[in-house]
Coordinates of C-alpha atoms and ligand atoms in Angstrom, one line a residue:
Chain A
M1 CA 68.8 35.2 64.3
F2 CA 69.3 35.0 60.6
D3 CA 72.1 33.6 60.1
S4 CA 70.6 31.1 57.9
L5 CA 68.8 33.7 56.1
S6 CA 71.9 34.8 56.2
N7 CA 74.3 32.3 54.7
R8 CA 71.1 31.1 51.8
L9 CA 71.9 34.7 51.0
Q10 CA 75.3 35.5 51.4
D11 CA 75.6 32.0 49.4
V12 CA 73.9 33.9 46.9
F13 CA 76.3 36.4 46.3
A14 CA 79.6 34.6 46.6
N15 CA 78.4 32.7 43.7
L16 CA 78.7 36.6 41.3
G17 CA 81.6 36.6 42.4
R18 CA 83.5 38.7 44.7
E19 CA 84.8 40.8 42.4
V20 CA 80.9 41.7 40.1
R21 CA 80.3 44.7 42.4
L22 CA 75.4 44.6 43.6
T23 CA 74.0 45.8 41.0
P24 CA 70.1 45.8 40.2
E25 CA 70.8 42.0 38.3
T26 CA 72.4 40.5 41.4
V27 CA 69.8 41.9 43.4
E28 CA 66.8 40.4 41.6
I29 CA 69.2 37.1 42.1
A30 CA 68.3 37.1 45.3
L31 CA 65.5 38.3 45.8
R32 CA 64.4 34.6 43.8
E33 CA 66.0 32.7 46.1
I34 CA 63.7 35.1 49.2
R35 CA 60.6 34.4 47.3
M36 CA 60.9 31.4 47.5
A37 CA 62.5 30.5 51.1
L38 CA 59.4 32.8 51.4
L39 CA 57.0 30.4 49.6
E40 CA 57.9 27.1 50.7
A41 CA 57.6 28.7 54.4
D42 CA 54.3 29.1 53.4
V43 CA 53.2 33.0 53.7
N44 CA 50.5 32.5 50.7
F45 CA 50.9 34.0 47.1
K46 CA 50.2 37.1 46.8
V47 CA 52.1 38.3 50.9
V48 CA 55.2 37.9 49.4
K49 CA 54.4 39.5 45.3
A50 CA 53.9 41.6 48.3
F51 CA 57.1 41.7 50.2
V52 CA 59.7 41.4 47.8
D53 CA 58.2 44.3 45.4
K54 CA 58.8 45.8 49.0
V55 CA 61.9 45.3 49.1
R56 CA 63.5 45.1 46.3
D57 CA 62.3 48.8 46.0
R58 CA 64.3 49.2 49.2
A59 CA 67.0 47.8 47.9
V60 CA 67.4 48.8 44.7
D61 CA 68.7 52.5 46.2
A62 CA 71.6 53.4 45.2
E63 CA 72.9 54.2 49.2
V64 CA 73.0 50.4 49.5
L65 CA 74.1 48.9 46.2
K66 CA 77.6 51.5 46.7
S67 CA 77.4 50.1 50.7
L68 CA 80.5 48.2 51.7
S69 CA 78.0 45.0 52.9
P70 CA 75.0 45.0 50.5
G71 CA 74.5 41.3 51.1
Q72 CA 73.7 42.3 54.4
Q73 CA 71.4 45.4 54.0
V74 CA 69.5 43.3 51.2
V75 CA 69.4 41.1 55.1
R76 CA 68.5 43.6 57.4
I77 CA 65.8 44.9 54.6
V78 CA 64.2 41.3 54.9
R79 CA 64.0 41.1 58.0
D80 CA 63.3 45.0 59.1
E81 CA 60.2 45.0 56.8
M82 CA 58.9 41.3 57.9
L83 CA 58.9 42.6 61.4
A84 CA 57.3 45.6 60.7
L85 CA 54.5 43.3 59.7
F86 CA 54.4 41.6 63.0
G87 CA 54.1 45.4 63.9
D88 CA 55.5 47.0 67.8
T89 CA 53.9 44.4 69.6
Q90 CA 55.2 42.4 73.0
G91 CA 52.7 40.2 73.3
G92 CA 49.7 39.4 75.3
L93 CA 46.8 41.3 75.8
P94 CA 46.7 45.1 75.2
P95 CA 45.2 46.7 78.2
V96 CA 41.0 47.8 78.7
S97 CA 39.0 49.7 81.1
A98 CA 36.1 47.9 80.4
T99 CA 34.9 45.3 83.1
P100 CA 34.0 42.5 83.1
R101 CA 36.3 42.3 79.9
V102 CA 35.1 39.9 77.2
I103 CA 37.2 37.8 74.4
L104 CA 35.3 36.1 72.0
M105 CA 37.6 33.1 71.0
L106 CA 37.4 32.5 66.5
G107 CA 38.6 30.8 64.0
L108 CA 38.8 27.5 61.2
Q109 CA 37.7 24.0 62.8
G110 CA 40.3 22.3 64.8
S111 CA 42.6 25.7 65.3
G112 CA 42.9 25.2 68.6
K113 CA 40.0 27.8 70.5
T114 CA 38.7 25.4 73.2
T115 CA 42.9 23.8 73.7
T116 CA 43.7 28.1 73.8
T117 CA 40.7 29.0 75.7
G118 CA 41.8 27.0 79.1
K119 CA 45.0 28.1 78.7
L120 CA 44.4 31.9 78.5
A121 CA 42.4 31.3 81.2
K122 CA 45.0 30.5 83.0
W123 CA 47.6 33.1 82.5
L124 CA 44.7 35.4 83.6
V125 CA 45.2 33.7 86.6
K126 CA 48.4 33.6 86.8
Q127 CA 48.2 37.9 86.7
G128 CA 45.5 37.9 88.8
K129 CA 42.5 37.9 87.5
H130 CA 39.6 35.7 87.7
P131 CA 38.2 34.4 84.3
I132 CA 35.2 33.1 84.4
V133 CA 34.7 30.5 80.5
V134 CA 31.4 28.9 78.6
S135 CA 31.5 27.4 75.1
T136 CA 28.7 28.0 73.0
D137 CA 29.3 25.0 70.8
V138 CA 27.0 23.0 70.6
R139 CA 27.0 21.4 67.7
R140 CA 31.2 19.3 67.9
P141 CA 29.7 16.5 70.0
A142 CA 31.2 16.8 73.3
A143 CA 32.9 20.3 73.0
I144 CA 30.5 21.4 76.3
E145 CA 32.2 18.4 78.5
Q146 CA 35.9 19.7 76.8
L147 CA 35.5 22.8 77.9
N148 CA 34.3 22.0 80.9
L149 CA 37.0 19.4 82.0
V150 CA 39.8 23.0 80.3
A151 CA 38.7 24.5 83.0
K152 CA 38.9 22.3 85.5
Q153 CA 42.6 21.3 85.0
A154 CA 43.2 25.8 84.8
G155 CA 41.0 26.2 88.2
V156 CA 38.9 28.0 86.2
R157 CA 34.5 28.4 85.9
A158 CA 33.2 27.4 83.2
H159 CA 29.5 28.5 82.9
D160 CA 27.3 25.5 82.0
P161 CA 23.6 25.5 82.4
A162 CA 23.1 22.0 81.9
G163 CA 19.8 22.0 79.2
N164 CA 21.0 25.0 77.1
L165 CA 22.2 25.0 73.5
D166 CA 21.1 27.9 72.4
P167 CA 24.7 30.3 71.4
V168 CA 23.3 33.1 72.1
S169 CA 21.6 32.3 75.6
R170 CA 25.2 31.4 76.9
A171 CA 27.6 33.1 76.2
S172 CA 24.4 36.4 77.9
G173 CA 24.0 33.6 80.2
A174 CA 28.0 34.3 81.3
M175 CA 27.9 37.9 81.2
Q176 CA 25.3 37.5 83.8
E177 CA 26.9 35.4 86.7
A178 CA 29.8 37.1 86.2
R179 CA 28.7 40.8 86.9
T180 CA 26.8 39.1 89.6
L181 CA 29.9 37.2 91.2
G182 CA 31.9 39.2 90.3
Y183 CA 34.5 37.4 87.9
D184 CA 36.7 40.0 85.4
T185 CA 37.7 38.5 82.4
I186 CA 34.5 36.5 80.4
I187 CA 36.4 34.2 77.3
V188 CA 33.8 32.5 75.3
D189 CA 34.6 29.8 73.1
T190 CA 33.1 29.3 69.9
A191 CA 32.4 26.0 67.3
G192 CA 35.2 26.2 64.3
R193 CA 33.5 26.8 61.2
L194 CA 34.5 27.5 57.6
H195 CA 34.1 31.0 56.6
I196 CA 32.1 30.2 53.9
D197 CA 29.5 29.1 56.0
D198 CA 27.2 31.3 56.1
E199 CA 24.7 29.8 58.3
L200 CA 28.2 29.6 61.4
M201 CA 28.4 32.9 60.2
V202 CA 25.4 34.7 60.9
E203 CA 25.6 32.8 64.0
L204 CA 28.8 34.7 65.8
E205 CA 28.2 38.0 64.5
A206 CA 24.7 37.1 66.2
I207 CA 27.4 36.3 69.1
K208 CA 29.4 39.0 69.2
A209 CA 26.3 41.0 69.0
A210 CA 24.9 39.1 71.9
V211 CA 28.5 40.1 74.4
Q212 CA 30.2 43.3 73.3
P213 CA 33.5 41.4 73.2
T214 CA 36.4 43.5 74.0
D215 CA 39.1 40.8 72.0
Q216 CA 37.9 38.8 69.5
L217 CA 41.0 36.4 69.2
Y218 CA 41.6 34.8 65.8
V219 CA 43.3 31.2 66.7
A220 CA 45.0 30.2 63.7
D221 CA 47.3 26.5 62.8
A222 CA 50.9 27.0 62.7
M223 CA 50.5 24.5 60.0
T224 CA 48.1 26.5 57.7
G225 CA 49.2 27.4 54.2
Q226 CA 48.2 29.0 51.5
D227 CA 43.9 29.4 52.7
A228 CA 45.0 31.4 55.4
I229 CA 44.5 34.7 54.2
K230 CA 41.2 33.7 53.0
S231 CA 39.5 32.8 55.6
A232 CA 41.8 34.6 58.3
G233 CA 40.5 38.0 55.8
E234 CA 37.0 36.1 55.9
F235 CA 36.5 36.0 59.9
N236 CA 38.1 39.7 60.1
R237 CA 35.8 40.7 57.5
R238 CA 32.2 39.3 59.1
V239 CA 33.1 39.3 63.0
G240 CA 36.3 42.2 63.0
V241 CA 39.2 40.6 64.5
T242 CA 41.3 42.2 67.4
G243 CA 44.3 39.5 68.0
V244 CA 45.9 36.2 66.9
V245 CA 46.8 33.3 68.3
L246 CA 49.0 30.9 66.6
S247 CA 48.2 28.1 67.7
K248 CA 50.8 24.4 67.1
M249 CA 54.0 26.7 67.2
D250 CA 56.1 23.0 68.5
G251 CA 56.2 21.6 64.7
D252 CA 58.4 21.8 62.4
A253 CA 56.3 24.1 59.7
R254 CA 57.6 27.1 59.6
G255 CA 54.5 29.0 59.9
G256 CA 54.9 31.8 57.0
A257 CA 50.7 31.6 57.6
A258 CA 51.6 34.1 60.8
L259 CA 53.1 36.1 57.7
S260 CA 49.4 35.3 55.4
V261 CA 47.0 36.2 57.7
V262 CA 48.8 39.5 59.8
S263 CA 49.4 41.3 56.4
V264 CA 45.0 40.2 55.5
V265 CA 43.5 41.3 59.5
G266 CA 45.9 44.0 60.1
V267 CA 46.3 43.1 63.4
P268 CA 49.5 41.9 66.0
I269 CA 49.5 37.7 66.3
A270 CA 48.9 38.5 71.4
F271 CA 50.0 34.9 71.4
T272 CA 52.4 31.9 70.0
G273 CA 50.9 28.2 71.3
S274 CA 53.6 25.3 71.4
G275 CA 51.9 22.6 72.6
E276 CA 48.7 20.5 74.5
R277 CA 49.4 22.6 77.8
L278 CA 47.7 24.5 79.5
E279 CA 50.8 26.5 80.0
D280 CA 52.0 25.8 76.6
L281 CA 51.3 30.1 75.9
E282 CA 53.9 32.1 75.3
A283 CA 53.2 36.4 75.1
F284 CA 53.8 37.1 71.2
H285 CA 57.3 37.8 70.1
P286 CA 57.7 38.8 65.9
D287 CA 61.6 37.4 65.8
R288 CA 61.1 34.4 67.4
V289 CA 58.0 33.8 64.7
V290 CA 59.8 35.9 62.1
S291 CA 63.5 34.1 62.5
R292 CA 60.9 31.0 62.1
V293 CA 59.9 32.0 58.9
L294 CA 63.3 32.2 56.8
G295 CA 64.6 29.4 59.1
M296 CA 66.0 28.1 56.3
Chain B
V1 CA 29.9 29.9 44.6
G2 CA 30.3 29.3 41.5
T3 CA 32.7 26.9 39.6
R4 CA 34.5 28.6 37.1
T5 CA 37.2 27.4 36.0
R6 CA 39.8 29.7 34.3
R7 CA 42.2 29.3 31.4
I8 CA 45.9 28.4 32.5
E9 CA 48.1 29.9 29.5
S10 CA 51.5 30.5 30.7
A11 CA 54.2 29.2 33.0
D12 CA 53.5 31.6 35.2
A13 CA 49.9 31.4 35.5
L14 CA 50.6 27.6 36.4
E15 CA 53.1 27.7 39.3
E16 CA 50.4 30.9 40.9
A17 CA 47.7 28.3 40.4
L18 CA 49.4 25.6 42.2
I19 CA 51.6 27.0 44.6
T20 CA 47.9 28.7 45.8
C21 CA 46.7 25.2 46.4
D22 CA 49.4 23.9 48.6
V23 CA 51.1 22.1 46.0
G24 CA 54.3 23.6 46.9
V25 CA 57.6 24.1 45.5
A26 CA 58.7 21.9 44.5
A27 CA 56.6 19.9 42.6
T28 CA 55.4 22.8 41.1
D29 CA 58.2 23.0 39.6
R30 CA 58.9 19.0 38.3
I31 CA 55.2 19.9 37.4
V32 CA 55.0 22.9 34.8
E33 CA 58.6 21.6 34.0
S34 CA 56.4 19.2 32.9
V35 CA 53.8 20.5 31.5
R36 CA 56.3 22.8 29.4
R37 CA 57.7 19.1 27.9
K38 CA 54.3 18.6 26.4
A39 CA 52.6 22.0 25.4
R40 CA 52.8 23.5 22.2
R41 CA 52.9 27.9 22.1
G42 CA 49.4 29.3 22.4
D43 CA 47.8 25.9 23.9
D44 CA 45.7 25.8 27.4
L45 CA 48.2 24.2 29.4
L46 CA 44.6 23.2 32.3
P47 CA 44.0 19.9 30.5
L48 CA 47.8 19.1 30.7
V49 CA 48.4 19.6 33.4
R50 CA 45.6 18.2 34.6
E51 CA 46.4 14.4 32.3
E52 CA 50.2 15.5 34.5
I53 CA 48.4 15.5 38.4
L54 CA 45.6 13.2 37.4
S55 CA 48.9 10.4 36.2
I56 CA 50.7 11.4 39.4
L57 CA 47.7 10.8 41.9
Q58 CA 47.0 7.2 40.5
G59 CA 51.1 6.3 39.9
A60 CA 51.0 5.8 44.2
A61 CA 50.2 2.3 45.8
P62 CA 46.3 1.2 45.6
P63 CA 45.0 -0.3 49.1
P64 CA 46.1 -3.0 50.8
V65 CA 44.2 -5.6 50.4
T66 CA 43.9 -8.7 53.9
G67 CA 42.2 -12.2 54.5
A68 CA 43.0 -11.7 57.8
H69 CA 40.2 -11.1 60.4
P70 CA 38.9 -8.4 62.0
R71 CA 41.1 -5.9 60.0
V72 CA 42.2 -3.7 61.8
V73 CA 42.3 0.3 60.9
L74 CA 44.2 2.7 63.0
I75 CA 43.8 6.3 62.0
V76 CA 46.8 8.6 63.2
G77 CA 47.9 12.3 62.2
V78 CA 48.6 16.0 64.2
N79 CA 46.1 17.5 66.4
G80 CA 43.0 19.1 64.9
T81 CA 42.9 17.1 61.6
G82 CA 39.7 15.3 62.2
K83 CA 40.7 12.3 63.5
T84 CA 37.3 11.2 65.3
T85 CA 35.3 12.5 62.9
S86 CA 37.0 10.7 60.6
I87 CA 36.0 7.5 62.4
G88 CA 33.0 8.3 63.1
K89 CA 32.2 8.7 59.8
L90 CA 34.0 6.0 58.5
A91 CA 31.9 3.6 60.7
N92 CA 28.5 4.3 59.3
L93 CA 30.0 4.4 55.2
L94 CA 31.2 0.8 56.6
K95 CA 28.1 -0.1 58.8
Q96 CA 25.9 1.2 55.1
E97 CA 28.5 -1.4 53.2
G98 CA 27.4 -4.3 55.1
Q99 CA 29.6 -4.8 57.3
K100 CA 30.3 -4.6 61.5
P101 CA 33.0 -2.0 62.5
L102 CA 34.3 -1.7 66.0
V103 CA 35.7 1.9 67.1
C104 CA 38.4 1.7 69.8
A105 CA 38.7 4.6 71.7
A106 CA 43.3 5.2 71.9
D107 CA 42.6 8.9 72.6
T108 CA 43.5 8.6 76.5
F109 CA 45.1 12.3 76.6
R110 CA 42.6 15.0 74.8
A111 CA 40.2 16.0 76.4
A112 CA 36.4 14.1 76.2
A113 CA 38.3 12.7 73.5
V114 CA 36.1 9.2 74.4
E115 CA 33.7 10.8 74.8
Q116 CA 33.1 12.3 71.3
L117 CA 33.6 10.1 69.5
E118 CA 31.1 7.8 71.8
I119 CA 28.7 10.3 70.5
W120 CA 29.8 9.5 67.2
T121 CA 29.1 6.2 67.3
R122 CA 25.8 5.7 68.5
R123 CA 25.3 7.8 65.6
A124 CA 26.4 5.1 63.6
D125 CA 25.4 2.8 65.5
V126 CA 28.4 0.8 65.7
G127 CA 30.5 -2.0 68.7
F128 CA 33.1 0.3 70.9
V129 CA 35.2 0.1 73.0
R130 CA 36.3 3.0 75.0
A131 CA 38.8 3.2 76.7
Q132 CA 39.7 5.1 80.8
P133 CA 40.8 8.2 80.9
N134 CA 44.9 8.6 81.6
S135 CA 45.5 4.2 80.0
D136 CA 47.2 2.8 78.0
P137 CA 45.9 3.0 74.6
A138 CA 48.0 0.0 73.3
A139 CA 45.9 -2.3 76.3
V140 CA 42.8 -0.3 75.0
V141 CA 43.7 -1.9 71.0
F142 CA 44.3 -5.3 73.0
D143 CA 40.4 -4.7 74.5
A144 CA 39.3 -3.9 71.2
I145 CA 40.3 -6.6 69.2
Q146 CA 39.7 -9.2 71.7
S147 CA 36.1 -7.7 71.9
A148 CA 36.0 -7.6 68.2
K149 CA 36.6 -11.5 67.3
A150 CA 34.5 -12.4 71.2
R151 CA 32.4 -10.4 68.9
Q152 CA 32.6 -10.7 64.8
L153 CA 32.7 -7.3 64.9
D154 CA 35.2 -5.7 61.8
P155 CA 36.8 -4.1 61.2
V156 CA 38.1 -2.8 63.9
L157 CA 38.8 0.9 63.9
V158 CA 41.5 2.2 66.4
D159 CA 40.6 6.3 66.9
T160 CA 44.6 7.7 68.2
A161 CA 45.6 10.4 70.5
G162 CA 46.5 14.4 67.8
R163 CA 50.2 14.0 68.2
L164 CA 53.0 16.2 65.9
H165 CA 55.4 13.9 64.2
T166 CA 57.3 16.0 65.9
R167 CA 56.9 14.3 69.1
V168 CA 59.5 11.5 69.8
N169 CA 57.9 9.6 72.3
L170 CA 54.4 10.2 70.9
M171 CA 55.9 8.5 67.6
K172 CA 56.9 5.3 69.7
E173 CA 53.6 5.5 71.8
L174 CA 51.4 4.3 68.5
D175 CA 54.6 1.6 67.1
K176 CA 53.4 -0.1 70.3
I177 CA 50.0 0.1 69.3
K178 CA 51.1 -0.7 66.4
R179 CA 53.0 -3.9 67.9
V180 CA 49.6 -4.8 70.4
A181 CA 47.7 -5.2 67.0
A182 CA 50.3 -7.5 65.3
R183 CA 50.6 -9.7 67.5
E184 CA 47.1 -10.2 67.9
V185 CA 45.7 -10.6 64.4
E186 CA 48.1 -12.1 61.5
G187 CA 49.6 -8.5 59.2
A188 CA 48.2 -6.2 62.5
P189 CA 47.4 -2.9 61.4
H190 CA 46.2 -3.2 57.9
E191 CA 45.7 0.0 57.0
V192 CA 47.3 3.0 58.4
L193 CA 44.9 6.1 57.1
L194 CA 47.6 9.8 57.9
V195 CA 44.3 12.0 58.7
L196 CA 45.7 15.2 56.4
D197 CA 43.4 18.6 56.7
A198 CA 42.7 20.5 53.5
T199 CA 44.1 23.7 55.2
V200 CA 48.0 22.5 55.1
G201 CA 50.6 23.7 53.7
Q202 CA 53.9 22.3 53.3
N203 CA 54.3 20.9 56.5
G204 CA 52.0 17.5 55.1
V205 CA 54.9 16.6 53.4
A206 CA 57.3 15.9 56.6
Q207 CA 54.0 14.2 58.4
A208 CA 53.4 12.3 56.4
R209 CA 57.4 11.3 56.0
E210 CA 57.6 10.9 59.8
F211 CA 54.6 8.4 60.5
M212 CA 54.8 7.1 57.1
K213 CA 58.6 6.0 58.7
V214 CA 57.1 5.4 62.1
S215 CA 53.0 4.0 61.4
G216 CA 53.5 2.6 58.7
V217 CA 50.9 5.5 57.0
N218 CA 49.6 3.6 54.4
G219 CA 46.6 5.9 52.8
I220 CA 44.7 9.8 53.5
I221 CA 41.6 10.8 54.6
L222 CA 41.9 14.8 53.5
T223 CA 39.7 16.0 55.6
K224 CA 37.6 19.9 55.3
L225 CA 37.4 20.1 52.1
D226 CA 34.2 21.6 52.2
G227 CA 36.5 25.0 52.5
T228 CA 38.5 27.1 50.4
A229 CA 41.8 25.4 50.5
K230 CA 42.5 22.5 47.8
G231 CA 44.4 20.2 50.6
G232 CA 47.3 20.3 47.6
V233 CA 50.6 18.6 49.4
A234 CA 48.6 16.3 49.0
V235 CA 49.3 15.8 45.4
A236 CA 53.4 16.7 46.4
I237 CA 52.5 13.7 48.9
A238 CA 51.8 10.8 45.9
Q239 CA 54.4 12.7 43.8
D240 CA 57.3 12.3 46.8
L241 CA 55.9 9.0 48.9
R242 CA 53.4 7.1 46.5
L243 CA 51.1 7.8 49.0
P244 CA 47.0 7.4 47.8
I245 CA 44.2 8.8 49.1
R246 CA 41.9 7.1 49.8
Y247 CA 38.9 8.8 51.6
V248 CA 37.9 13.3 51.4
G249 CA 36.3 14.7 54.4
T250 CA 33.4 17.2 52.7
G251 CA 31.7 18.0 56.1
E252 CA 30.6 18.0 60.2
Q253 CA 27.7 15.7 59.3
I254 CA 28.3 11.6 59.5
D255 CA 27.7 11.4 55.5
D256 CA 30.7 13.8 54.7
L257 CA 33.0 11.5 54.0
V258 CA 33.4 9.6 50.1
P259 CA 35.9 7.3 48.9
F260 CA 38.2 9.2 47.0
N261 CA 37.4 9.7 43.6
P262 CA 40.9 12.0 41.2
R263 CA 39.0 13.0 38.6
E264 CA 36.4 15.1 40.8
Y265 CA 39.9 15.9 42.9
V266 CA 41.2 17.6 40.1
D267 CA 38.8 19.7 39.2
A268 CA 38.1 21.1 42.0
L269 CA 41.7 21.7 42.1
F270 CA 41.2 24.4 39.7
E271 CA 37.9 26.3 40.4
D272 CA 36.6 28.8 42.4
A273 CA 40.1 29.8 43.3
W274 CA 41.7 32.2 41.0
Ligands
GTP301 N1 50.8 20.2 69.8 C1 49.4 21.5 70.2 N2 48.2 21.3 69.4 C2 47.7 21.8 70.4 C3 48.3 23.3 70.8 N3 47.2 23.5 70.6 C4 45.9 23.1 70.7 N4 46.8 22.1 70.4 C5 45.8 20.6 70.0 O1 45.0 21.1 68.4 C6 43.3 19.8 69.3 C7 42.8 20.7 69.0 O2 42.6 21.9 69.7 P1 41.1 22.4 70.3 O3 41.2 23.2 71.0 O4 40.0 21.6 70.4 O5 40.5 23.1 69.1 P2 39.4 23.8 68.7 O6 40.0 25.0 67.4 O7 38.4 23.8 69.4 O8 38.4 23.0 67.7 P3 36.5 23.6 67.2 O9 36.3 23.2 68.8 O10 36.4 20.9 67.0 O11 37.1 23.5 66.3 C8 43.8 19.2 70.4 O12 44.5 17.7 70.1 C9 44.7 20.4 70.9 O13 45.5 19.8 72.4 C10 49.3 23.6 70.4 O14 49.9 24.1 70.1 N5 50.2 22.4 70.2
GTP302 N1 34.3 21.5 57.4 C1 34.8 20.0 58.4 N2 35.0 20.5 59.6 C2 36.1 18.8 59.8 C3 35.9 17.7 58.9 N3 36.1 16.8 59.2 C4 36.3 17.1 60.6 N4 35.8 18.5 61.1 C5 35.5 19.2 61.4 O1 37.5 19.1 62.7 C6 37.5 20.1 64.2 C7 38.1 18.7 65.0 O2 37.8 16.8 64.3 P1 38.5 16.3 65.2 O3 38.1 14.5 64.9 O4 38.0 15.6 67.1 O5 39.5 15.8 65.0 P2 40.7 15.1 65.7 O6 41.9 15.1 64.6 O7 40.2 14.4 66.3 O8 41.6 16.2 66.8 P3 42.2 14.8 67.5 O9 41.5 13.9 68.1 O10 42.2 16.8 69.4 O11 43.7 15.3 67.3 C8 36.2 19.4 64.0 O12 35.0 20.1 64.4 C9 35.8 18.9 63.2 O13 34.2 18.8 63.2 C10 35.0 18.4 57.6 O14 35.2 16.5 56.7 N5 35.0 19.1 56.9
K303 K1 37.7 23.2 49.2
MG304 MG1 36.7 23.7 71.0
MG305 MG1 40.3 13.2 68.1

């Protein structure tokens, strides 16, 4: 699983010559390689810096340097530290006692919120739940219609009071319908917005206040670059993030944004999206993403 | 949001600045090396790097000219970058320039994509040819070109479904659209614009390379520049593939698309973020 990183590092150590012992200097050369690999995978510059420092602290330890296979030790440290960042998670949604469960979808424009709302509804149905979805996106042309179609494909109900174009009252309407008709989960889709768009962030705060969500899922595009840390950080600061969905993992992006987002919001990744179809949603496996980020 | 510009006095600071803009490790190394050669000790590196990036951007190929009618413009890209929205804005921009665009909805896959585009064409008040859901995108493009000829509309702007460049079958579909267009108008599609999201990281290079290979992309629309992302991967793309940026998207309103201005872009690269 960590073969490529191992290979790259083994190359580094091989180049140093067999007779040479691992020293702080040679560790430094390896760290430079790791740094490059992470930056090429789009992990944020500052996150990489902090990460490499952490690995250095552990790697220059006398025990590591004296060990029989110091190269592999360093690889193991890198892997451990990265898995530690993702936390001890098996993915999916944590159990809650509250009913109905209210899931608020958050994120930048085009990250995959509406599609993920449909995927999640379908996933919940498979878990024996009865979800209802509602769009609060009254701005993007045909956004409500898109969610209605997606809900139909997922075989779940979409709350859509004709003519109601107020995001907050659409969301509270769905809460009422869920209580009256006995739906146990409400997924609230929201319009994409920039983290620096104050007016729309205020709107999001209002929706949150109205529905008091149990889960706030931040949907991040796996292809995101350095900006991931700013956008996720700001959504977390203003409305809070309880879980992350990493979408568009089906491409060939290294997905370093996963690391950036997780280090800035400090909560685990719940799901990864791996396609446009509603069944393309998987509970998160840290090891898969770690090998992806390190895949060289 | 302030527009503060900082001095950049060391190669390390320059490296950080460029990587933070998503220029990428390889392109950053080349730029830093070139700037370092030109700089004298103690120089502010910013003016030098500005000139360096400007020359990279201006070294990209110019937009193609054609005498054929109607001109066919194909809009392609990975999922969610802003293709449909950019078509709406572009139709509006071209109409304001006195052209008579016809918009063709060839995304027959994504839920409500046709309805989304139709609303944009009503806003821009331009011609629209829609597809039947799940019909063959190439067939709609054929219909649209016929319709444009009959109604004397020009150019034809074709919206396509978002697709990852790694999906071979979906990429073949673009090739088919291209062949149908070429049969109907000489040299079509005359422009193939890749819509690139400014928040994208180094995967943008792979997107550009693959879409160029399969669909003959000859320009970029860089969207979502109204956020904090700088879209610096476009610099790496210009350096590697000589692919020029043609337009930039700066919001979700119909007027939020402007022709690319390299100088403004380079200035914005070094503002705010640090
Ligand atoms: N390949 C791939 N495409 C995806 C995935 N998730 C979503 N998409 C596509 O990404 C595009 C944008 O998805 P949407 O669900 O509309 O994104 P959104 O966040 O709701 O967009 P806005 O509401 O405009 O902010 C669509 O073409 C989706 O089909 C995924 O996991 N893989
Ligand atoms: N802030 C901002 N948002 C934009 C810009 N361009 C597009 N968007 C938004 O990005 C989201 C996706 O735009 P679309 O036009 O649907 O993207 P697309 O590439 O057609 O998506 P698919 O067809 O699903 O692949 C929408 O919410 C748009 O309003 C821009 O320049 N700035
Ligand atoms: K910007
Ligand atoms: Mg949406
Ligand atoms: Mg579209």
